[in-house]
Coordinates of C-alpha atoms in Angstrom, one line a residue:
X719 CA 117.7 137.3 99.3
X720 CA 115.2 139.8 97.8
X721 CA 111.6 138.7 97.5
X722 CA 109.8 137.2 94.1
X723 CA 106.9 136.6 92.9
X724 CA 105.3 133.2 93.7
X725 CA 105.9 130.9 90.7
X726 CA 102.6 129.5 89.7
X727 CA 102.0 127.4 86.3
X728 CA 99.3 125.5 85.5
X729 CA 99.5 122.3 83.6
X730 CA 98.4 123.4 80.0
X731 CA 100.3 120.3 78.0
X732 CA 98.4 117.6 76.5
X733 CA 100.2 114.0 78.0
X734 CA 99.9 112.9 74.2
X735 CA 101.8 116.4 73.0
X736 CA 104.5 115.5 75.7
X737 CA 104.4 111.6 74.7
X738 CA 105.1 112.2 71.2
X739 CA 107.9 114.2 72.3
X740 CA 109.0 112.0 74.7
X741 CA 109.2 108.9 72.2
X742 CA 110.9 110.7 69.6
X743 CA 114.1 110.6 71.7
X744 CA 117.2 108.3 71.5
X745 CA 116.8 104.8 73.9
X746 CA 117.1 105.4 77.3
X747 CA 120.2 102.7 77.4
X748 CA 121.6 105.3 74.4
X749 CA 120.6 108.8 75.7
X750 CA 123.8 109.8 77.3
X751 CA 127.5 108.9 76.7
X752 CA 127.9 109.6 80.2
X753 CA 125.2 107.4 82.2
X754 CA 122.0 106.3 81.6
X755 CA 121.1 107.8 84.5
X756 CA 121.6 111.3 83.2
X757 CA 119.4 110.4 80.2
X758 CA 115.8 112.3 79.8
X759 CA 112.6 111.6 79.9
X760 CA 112.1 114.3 77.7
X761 CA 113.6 117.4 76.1
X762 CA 113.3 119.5 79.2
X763 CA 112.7 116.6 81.9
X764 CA 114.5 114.4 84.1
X765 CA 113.9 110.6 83.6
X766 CA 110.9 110.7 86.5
X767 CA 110.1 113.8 85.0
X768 CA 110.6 116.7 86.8
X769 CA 111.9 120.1 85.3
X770 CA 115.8 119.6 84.2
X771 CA 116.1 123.4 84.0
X772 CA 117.1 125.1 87.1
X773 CA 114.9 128.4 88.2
X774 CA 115.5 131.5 86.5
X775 CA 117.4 133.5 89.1
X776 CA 119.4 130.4 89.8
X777 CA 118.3 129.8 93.0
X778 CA 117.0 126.3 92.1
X779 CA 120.1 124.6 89.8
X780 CA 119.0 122.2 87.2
X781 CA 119.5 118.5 87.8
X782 CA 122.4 116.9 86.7
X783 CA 121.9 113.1 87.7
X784 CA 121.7 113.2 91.7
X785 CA 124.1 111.7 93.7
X786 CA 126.1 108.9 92.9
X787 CA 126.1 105.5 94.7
X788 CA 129.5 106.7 96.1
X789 CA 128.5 110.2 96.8
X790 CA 127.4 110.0 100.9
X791 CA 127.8 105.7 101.7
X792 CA 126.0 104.0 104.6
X793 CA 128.2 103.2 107.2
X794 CA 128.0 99.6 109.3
X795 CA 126.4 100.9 111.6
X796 CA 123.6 102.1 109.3
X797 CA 124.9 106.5 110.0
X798 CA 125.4 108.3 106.9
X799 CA 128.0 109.8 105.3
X800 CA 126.9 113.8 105.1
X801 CA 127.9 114.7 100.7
X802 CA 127.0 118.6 101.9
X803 CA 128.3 118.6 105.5
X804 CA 130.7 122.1 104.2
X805 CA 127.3 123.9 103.0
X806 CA 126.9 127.5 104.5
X807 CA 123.7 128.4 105.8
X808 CA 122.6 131.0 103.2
X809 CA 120.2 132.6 105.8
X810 CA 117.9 131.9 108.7
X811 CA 113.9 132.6 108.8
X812 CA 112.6 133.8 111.7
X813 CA 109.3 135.4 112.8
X814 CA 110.7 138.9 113.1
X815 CA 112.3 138.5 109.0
X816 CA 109.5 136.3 107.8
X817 CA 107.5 138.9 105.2
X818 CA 110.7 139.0 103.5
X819 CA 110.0 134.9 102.3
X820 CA 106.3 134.8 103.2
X821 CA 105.8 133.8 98.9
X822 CA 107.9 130.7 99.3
X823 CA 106.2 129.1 102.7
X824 CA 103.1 127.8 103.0
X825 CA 100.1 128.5 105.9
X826 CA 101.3 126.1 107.7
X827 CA 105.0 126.9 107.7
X828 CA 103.8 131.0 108.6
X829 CA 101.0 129.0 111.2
X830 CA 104.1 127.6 112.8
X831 CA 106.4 130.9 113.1
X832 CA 103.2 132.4 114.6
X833 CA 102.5 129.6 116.7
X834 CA 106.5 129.8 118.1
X835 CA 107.5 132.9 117.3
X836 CA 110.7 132.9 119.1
X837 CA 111.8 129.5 119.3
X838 CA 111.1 128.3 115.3
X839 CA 112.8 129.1 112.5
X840 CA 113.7 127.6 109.2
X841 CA 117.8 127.5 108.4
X842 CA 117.9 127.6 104.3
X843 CA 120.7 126.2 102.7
X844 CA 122.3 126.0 99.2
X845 CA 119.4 123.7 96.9
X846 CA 121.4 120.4 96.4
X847 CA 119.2 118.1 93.6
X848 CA 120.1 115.1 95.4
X849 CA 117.6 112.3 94.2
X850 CA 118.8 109.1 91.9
X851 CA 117.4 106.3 91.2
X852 CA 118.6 102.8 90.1
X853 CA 118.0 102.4 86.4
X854 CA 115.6 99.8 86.5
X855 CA 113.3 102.8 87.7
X856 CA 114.1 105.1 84.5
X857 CA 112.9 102.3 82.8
X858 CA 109.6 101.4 84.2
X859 CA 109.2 105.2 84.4
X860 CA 109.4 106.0 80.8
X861 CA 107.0 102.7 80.2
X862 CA 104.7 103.9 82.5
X863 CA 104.4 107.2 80.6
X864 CA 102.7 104.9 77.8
X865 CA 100.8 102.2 79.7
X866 CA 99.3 103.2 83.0
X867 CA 96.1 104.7 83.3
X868 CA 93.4 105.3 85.8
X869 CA 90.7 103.1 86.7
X870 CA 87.3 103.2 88.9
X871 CA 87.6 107.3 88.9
X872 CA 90.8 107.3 89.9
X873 CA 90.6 104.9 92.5
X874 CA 93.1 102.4 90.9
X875 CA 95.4 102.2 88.4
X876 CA 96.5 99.7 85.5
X877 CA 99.5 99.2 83.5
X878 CA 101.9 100.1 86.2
X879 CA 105.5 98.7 85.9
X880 CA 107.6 99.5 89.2
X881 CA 108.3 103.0 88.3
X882 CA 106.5 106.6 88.8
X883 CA 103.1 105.9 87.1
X884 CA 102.5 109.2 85.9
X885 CA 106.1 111.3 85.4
X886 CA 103.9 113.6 83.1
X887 CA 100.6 114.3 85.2
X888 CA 97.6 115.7 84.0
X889 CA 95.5 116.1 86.9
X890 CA 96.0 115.9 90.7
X891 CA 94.5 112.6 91.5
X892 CA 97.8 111.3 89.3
X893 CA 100.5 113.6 91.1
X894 CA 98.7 111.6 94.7
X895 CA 99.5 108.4 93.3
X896 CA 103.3 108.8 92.4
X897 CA 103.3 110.1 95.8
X898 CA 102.1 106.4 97.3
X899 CA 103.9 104.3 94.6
X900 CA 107.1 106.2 94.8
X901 CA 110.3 104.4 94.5
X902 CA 111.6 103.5 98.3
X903 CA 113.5 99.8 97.6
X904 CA 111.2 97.1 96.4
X905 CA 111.5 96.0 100.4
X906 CA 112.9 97.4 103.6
X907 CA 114.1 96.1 106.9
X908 CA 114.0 98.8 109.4
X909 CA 114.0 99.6 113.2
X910 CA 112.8 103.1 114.2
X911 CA 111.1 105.2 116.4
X912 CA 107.9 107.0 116.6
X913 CA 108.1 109.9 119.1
X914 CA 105.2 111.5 121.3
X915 CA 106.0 115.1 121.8
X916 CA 104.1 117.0 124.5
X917 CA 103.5 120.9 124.7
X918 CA 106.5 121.0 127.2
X919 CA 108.7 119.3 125.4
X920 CA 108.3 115.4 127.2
X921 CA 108.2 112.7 125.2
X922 CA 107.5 109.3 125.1
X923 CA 108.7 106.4 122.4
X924 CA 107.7 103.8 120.8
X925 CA 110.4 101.3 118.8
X926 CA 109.3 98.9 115.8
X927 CA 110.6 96.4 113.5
X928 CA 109.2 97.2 110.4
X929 CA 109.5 94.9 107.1
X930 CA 107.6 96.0 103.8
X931 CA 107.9 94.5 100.8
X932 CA 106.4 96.0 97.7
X933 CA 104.7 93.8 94.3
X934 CA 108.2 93.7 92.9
X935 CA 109.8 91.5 95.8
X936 CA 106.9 89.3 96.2
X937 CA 107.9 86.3 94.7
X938 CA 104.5 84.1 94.2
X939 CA 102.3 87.2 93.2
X940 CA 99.7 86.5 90.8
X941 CA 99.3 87.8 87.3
X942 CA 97.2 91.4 87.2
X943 CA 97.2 91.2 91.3
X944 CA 95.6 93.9 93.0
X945 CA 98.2 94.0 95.7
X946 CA 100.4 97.1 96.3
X947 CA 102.7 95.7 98.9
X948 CA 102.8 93.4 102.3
X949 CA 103.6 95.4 105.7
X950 CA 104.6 94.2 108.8
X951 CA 105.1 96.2 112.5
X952 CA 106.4 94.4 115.6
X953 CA 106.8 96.9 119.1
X954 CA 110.5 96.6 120.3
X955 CA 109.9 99.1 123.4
X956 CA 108.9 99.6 125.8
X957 CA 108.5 96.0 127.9
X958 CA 104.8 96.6 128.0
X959 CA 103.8 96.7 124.5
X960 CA 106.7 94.7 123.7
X961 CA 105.6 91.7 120.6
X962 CA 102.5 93.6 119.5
X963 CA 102.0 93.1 115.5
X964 CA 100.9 94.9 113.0
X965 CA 99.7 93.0 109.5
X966 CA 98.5 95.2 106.5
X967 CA 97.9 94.0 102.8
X968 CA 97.6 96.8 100.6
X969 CA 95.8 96.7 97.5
X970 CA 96.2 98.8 94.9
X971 CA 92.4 99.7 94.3
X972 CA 91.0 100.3 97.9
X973 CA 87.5 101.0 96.9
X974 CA 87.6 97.4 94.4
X975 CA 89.3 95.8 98.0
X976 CA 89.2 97.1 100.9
X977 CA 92.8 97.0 102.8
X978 CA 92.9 94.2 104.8
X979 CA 95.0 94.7 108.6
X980 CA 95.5 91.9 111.5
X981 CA 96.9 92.6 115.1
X982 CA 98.6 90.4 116.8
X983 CA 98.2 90.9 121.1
X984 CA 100.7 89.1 123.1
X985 CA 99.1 89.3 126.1
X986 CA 96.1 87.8 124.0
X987 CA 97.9 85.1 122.4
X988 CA 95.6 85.8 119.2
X989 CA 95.5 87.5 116.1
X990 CA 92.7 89.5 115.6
X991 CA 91.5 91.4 112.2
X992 CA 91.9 95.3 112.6
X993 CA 89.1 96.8 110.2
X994 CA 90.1 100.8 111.3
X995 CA 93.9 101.3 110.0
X996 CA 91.9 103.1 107.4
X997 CA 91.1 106.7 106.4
X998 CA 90.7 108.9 109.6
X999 CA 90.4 106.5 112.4
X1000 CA 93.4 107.4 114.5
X1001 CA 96.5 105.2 113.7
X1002 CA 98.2 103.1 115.9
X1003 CA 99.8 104.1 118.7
X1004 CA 99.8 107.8 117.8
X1005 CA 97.6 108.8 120.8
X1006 CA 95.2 110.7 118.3
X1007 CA 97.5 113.0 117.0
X1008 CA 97.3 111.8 113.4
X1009 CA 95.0 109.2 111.0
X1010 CA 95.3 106.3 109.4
X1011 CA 95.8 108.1 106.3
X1012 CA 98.7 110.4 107.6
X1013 CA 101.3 107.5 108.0
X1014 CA 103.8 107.9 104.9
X1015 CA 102.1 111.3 104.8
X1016 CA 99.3 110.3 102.8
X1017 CA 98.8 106.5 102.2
X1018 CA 95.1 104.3 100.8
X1019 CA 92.3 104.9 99.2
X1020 CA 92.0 109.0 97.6
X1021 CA 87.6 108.8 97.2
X1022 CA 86.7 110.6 99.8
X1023 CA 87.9 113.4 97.9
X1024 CA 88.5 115.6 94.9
X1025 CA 91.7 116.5 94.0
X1026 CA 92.8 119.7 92.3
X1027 CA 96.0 120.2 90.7
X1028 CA 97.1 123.6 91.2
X1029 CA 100.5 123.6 89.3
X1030 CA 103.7 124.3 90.6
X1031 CA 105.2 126.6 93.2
X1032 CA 109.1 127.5 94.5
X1033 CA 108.6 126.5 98.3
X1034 CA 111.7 126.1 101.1
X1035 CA 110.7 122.3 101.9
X1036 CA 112.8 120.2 104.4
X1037 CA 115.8 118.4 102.4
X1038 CA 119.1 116.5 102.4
X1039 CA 118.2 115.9 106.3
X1040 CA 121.5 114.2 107.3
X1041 CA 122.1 116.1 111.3
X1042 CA 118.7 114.5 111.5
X1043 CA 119.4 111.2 110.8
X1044 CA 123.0 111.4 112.2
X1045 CA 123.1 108.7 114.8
X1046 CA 125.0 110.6 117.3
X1047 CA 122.0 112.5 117.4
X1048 CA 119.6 110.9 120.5
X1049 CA 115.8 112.0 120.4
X1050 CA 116.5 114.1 123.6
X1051 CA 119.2 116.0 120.8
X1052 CA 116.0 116.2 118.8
X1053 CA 113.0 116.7 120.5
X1054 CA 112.1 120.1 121.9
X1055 CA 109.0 121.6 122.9
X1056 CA 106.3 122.1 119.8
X1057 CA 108.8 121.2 117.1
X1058 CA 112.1 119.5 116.7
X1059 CA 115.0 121.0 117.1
X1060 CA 115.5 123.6 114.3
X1061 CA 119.4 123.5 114.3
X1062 CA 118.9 120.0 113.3
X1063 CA 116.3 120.9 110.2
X1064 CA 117.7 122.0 106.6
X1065 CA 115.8 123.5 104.1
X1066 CA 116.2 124.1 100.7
X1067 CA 114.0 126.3 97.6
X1068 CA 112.6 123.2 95.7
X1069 CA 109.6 123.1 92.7
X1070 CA 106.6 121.2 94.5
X1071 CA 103.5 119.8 92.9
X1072 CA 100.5 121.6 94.5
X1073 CA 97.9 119.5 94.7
X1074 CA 94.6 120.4 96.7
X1075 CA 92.2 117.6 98.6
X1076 CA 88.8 118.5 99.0
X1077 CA 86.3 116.6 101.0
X1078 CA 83.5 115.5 98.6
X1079 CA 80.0 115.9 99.5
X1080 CA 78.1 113.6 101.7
X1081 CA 81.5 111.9 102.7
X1082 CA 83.4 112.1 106.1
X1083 CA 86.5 113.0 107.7
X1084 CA 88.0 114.7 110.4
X1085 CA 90.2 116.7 107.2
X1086 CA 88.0 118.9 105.7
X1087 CA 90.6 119.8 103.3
X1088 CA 94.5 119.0 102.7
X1089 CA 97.0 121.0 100.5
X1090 CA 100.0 118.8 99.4
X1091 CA 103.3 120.4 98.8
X1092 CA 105.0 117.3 96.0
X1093 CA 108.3 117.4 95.6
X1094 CA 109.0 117.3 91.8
X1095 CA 112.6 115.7 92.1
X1096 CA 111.4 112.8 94.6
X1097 CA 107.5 112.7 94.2
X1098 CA 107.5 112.7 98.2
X1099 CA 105.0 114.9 99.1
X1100 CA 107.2 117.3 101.8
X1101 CA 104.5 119.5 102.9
X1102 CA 100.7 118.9 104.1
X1103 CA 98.4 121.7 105.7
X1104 CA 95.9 120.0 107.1
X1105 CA 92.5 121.8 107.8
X1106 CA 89.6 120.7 109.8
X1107 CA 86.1 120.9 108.9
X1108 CA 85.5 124.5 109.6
X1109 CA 88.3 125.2 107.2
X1110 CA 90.6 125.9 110.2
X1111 CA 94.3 125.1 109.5
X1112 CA 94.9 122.4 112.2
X1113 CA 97.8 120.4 111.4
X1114 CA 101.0 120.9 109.6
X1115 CA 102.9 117.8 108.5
X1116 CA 106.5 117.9 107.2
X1117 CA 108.8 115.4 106.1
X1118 CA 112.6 115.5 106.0
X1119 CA 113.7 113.8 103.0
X1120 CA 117.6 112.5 102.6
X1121 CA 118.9 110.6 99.5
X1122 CA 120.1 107.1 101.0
X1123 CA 122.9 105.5 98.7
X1124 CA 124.6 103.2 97.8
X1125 CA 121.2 102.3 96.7
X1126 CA 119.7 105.2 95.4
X1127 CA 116.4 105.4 97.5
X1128 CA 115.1 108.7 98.4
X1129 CA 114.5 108.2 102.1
X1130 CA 113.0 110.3 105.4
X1131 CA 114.8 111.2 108.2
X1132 CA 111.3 111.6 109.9
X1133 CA 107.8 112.7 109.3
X1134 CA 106.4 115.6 111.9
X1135 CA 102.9 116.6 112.3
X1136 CA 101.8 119.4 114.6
X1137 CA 98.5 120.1 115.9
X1138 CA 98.5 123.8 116.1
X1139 CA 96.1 123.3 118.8
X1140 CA 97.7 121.7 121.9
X1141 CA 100.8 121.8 120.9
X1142 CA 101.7 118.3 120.6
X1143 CA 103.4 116.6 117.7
X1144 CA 104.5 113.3 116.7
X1145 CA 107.7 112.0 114.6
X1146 CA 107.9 109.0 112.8
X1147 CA 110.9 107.1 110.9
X1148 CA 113.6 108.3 113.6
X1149 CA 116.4 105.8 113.6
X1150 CA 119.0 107.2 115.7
X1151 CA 119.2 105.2 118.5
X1152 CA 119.7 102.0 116.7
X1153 CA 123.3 100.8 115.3
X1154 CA 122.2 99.1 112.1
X1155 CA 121.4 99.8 108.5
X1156 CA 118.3 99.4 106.7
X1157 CA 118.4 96.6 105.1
X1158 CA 116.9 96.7 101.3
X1159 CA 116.3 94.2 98.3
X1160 CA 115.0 91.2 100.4
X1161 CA 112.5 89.1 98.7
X1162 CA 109.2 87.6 100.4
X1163 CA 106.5 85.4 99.5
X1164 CA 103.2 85.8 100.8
X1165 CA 103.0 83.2 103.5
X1166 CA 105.8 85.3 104.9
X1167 CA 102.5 87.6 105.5
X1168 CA 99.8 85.4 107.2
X1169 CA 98.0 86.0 110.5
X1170 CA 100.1 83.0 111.7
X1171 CA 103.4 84.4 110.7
X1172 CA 102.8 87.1 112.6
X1173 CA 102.0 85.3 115.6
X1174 CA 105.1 83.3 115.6
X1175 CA 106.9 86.9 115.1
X1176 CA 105.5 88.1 117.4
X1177 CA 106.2 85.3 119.8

């Protein structure tokens, strides 16, 4: 593959330009004889609006509609069936070929090849437009477009239907928030893994229940609630931490109202209210190698910083991870010293949402600044480069995104961050090990959510 120039493009469109533009077109339900999930948001965009077009060398195809609900079914014991098993690997980066693609990483991706120069590398296969969503989600999205708005500087939001809020962003604080209310099910049932990673390649794991149930699936919600969704954590493994609890309410506006968090000790007995799973005090159980903030790649309140959009940018971004969340995979297949296993990684050339974070003045965080690589098809940011306060690229997260059907949820095989430093990294979201599905569309009322329902739970 030859070499091109970086595409860049700022955002120059009014949102009232690409409104009226937007509106003038036939009825979702009507826009396509074929399925409404086909149907645009716009002339040139797909209905969560990303670009339809594909690039112009054809590297990038356009999108067509995703995969179906038959396309790639869960299995009963929760595996997945692989829709691009047969793809060739089109070519392999490496730190002895890497000027040749240097436009279409970022600094973290070149930090790691010179971090590991002969152990990582980056296999790129055919770019498969995978994403689909359920209907319903068109549907919000495209009401969305006309009703929400930001509120308290962009510190919460209003008129949000369960949807992307902003398909057609104007600025980067908006591209942030279709990132945290992204379509993942309105719940989730879920047993993983999060993964300690040392220098050497040990590792040590942790195994959690985790149930989360977003505003749609709350049954007794009130009217013009400020509540996001409920989360609950319970440690499976190992014996020792075994029945620990995590509580989180979200809110939507963090700044308004503050998230709220409980832990429940076993050895204890008690519930107690957990003020720090916030911003960048170091989140649970990670052993400081990430912050509150960095679970979900970037989750709660965005004021400690300003946020630039940058436009958009062709970048190789891990997708369609299916070898990594094969379940005949094991974390010892995975794990290997100062990055998971790169025959296990695929890559693809995707259009990301660049979006930069910088710290404001007067405030504090261990970040000093974050760039976000979004991608446009999913609105999950893939790639983070996260620098301290010297401006020293420190840490690198990436996510490995996979489309989940029959339900139509873009999912994760895992989050990874790397500190560049020591060496270490952590995973998150790996469920290999465990023989079930995730389990989605459960609903939940909010006593299901109470410091003493999760000391019975945990109990």
């Amino acid at each position: 593959m030859q070499p091109v120039d970086t595409l860049i493009r700022t955002v120059t469109s009014a949102r009232t330009l690409a409104l009226t533009a937007m509106l003038a077109l036939t009825p979702l339900a009507q826009a396509s004889s074929d399925s409404s999930a086909t149907a645009p948001l716009g002339p040139s965009l797909t209905p969560i609006g990303a670009e339809k077009a594909g690039n112009a060398d054809g590297t990038i195809p356009a999108w067509t509609g995703g995969l179906k609900p038959e396309q790639g079914a869960m299995q009963a014991d929760g595996n997945m069936t692989d829709p691009f098993a047969d793809d060739p690997v089109l070519f392999t980066i490496t730190a002895d070929n890497i000027d040749q693609y240097r436009d279409r990483l970022t600094p973290g991706q070149l930090a790691m090849f010179k971090r590991y120069p002969g152990s990582f590398q980056m296999k790129v296969y055919p770019t498969r437009r995978s994403a689909s969503y359920p209907d319903a989600v068109y549907e919000a999205t495209r009401s969305n477009a006309e009703t929400t708005t930001l509120l308290d500087g962009g510190n919460g939001i209003t008129g949000l239907a369960n949807g992307v809020a902003f398909p057609i962003p104007e600025n980067g604080l908006e591209v942030i928030w279709n990132h945290m209310l992204r379509y993942r099910g309105d719940s989730m049932d879920l047993t993983l893994s999060q993964v300690i990673a040392e220098a050497d390649g040990d590792y040590r794991e942790i195994t959690k229940q985790t149930i989360w149930n977003f505003f749609p699936s709350i049954t007794d919600l009130e009217e013009e609630s400020n509540l996001l969704f409920l989360y609950k954590s319970k440690v499976l493994e190992p014996v020792r931490m075994a029945g620990e609890v995590t509580l989180v309410h979200e809110p939507i506006d963090q700044v308004a109202e503050p998230r709220r968090a409980w832990k429940y000790l076993p050895g204890q007995r008690r519930v107690r209210r957990a003020p720090n799973i916030a911003y960048d005090n170091p989140a649970t159980s990670s052993d400081n190698l990430k912050t509150s903030d960095n679970l979900d790649m970037f989750n709660g309140a965005p004021d400690k910083y300003e946020w630039t959009l940058k436009g958009k940018q062709e970048i190789f971004i891990p997708y369609n991870s299916y070898a990594l969340y094969d379940k005949n995979q094991s974390n010892a297949d995975i794990i290997r010293p100062g990055h998971i296993n790169t025959e296990l990684a695929r890559y693809e050339l995707h259009r990301v949402w660049v979006v930069e974070a910088t710290l404001k003045e007067g405030q504090r965080h261990v970040y000093g600044k974050r760039t976000f690589y979004i991608d446009e098809d999913t609105w999950q940011a893939s790639i983070i480069d996260l620098y301290d306060t010297r401006d020293q690229l420190w840490r690198v997260g990436m996510a490995h995104a996979l489309q989940l059907n029959p339900h139509q949820v873009p999912w994760l095989a895992t989050e990874v961050f790397y500190d560049l430093h020591s060496g270490r990294y952590i995973t998150n979201g790996i469920a290999n090990s465990y023989k079930k599905p995730l389990v989605f569309g459960q609903l939940a009322s909010k006593s299901d959510y109470t410091p003493a329902a999760i000391r019975r739970w945990g109990r």
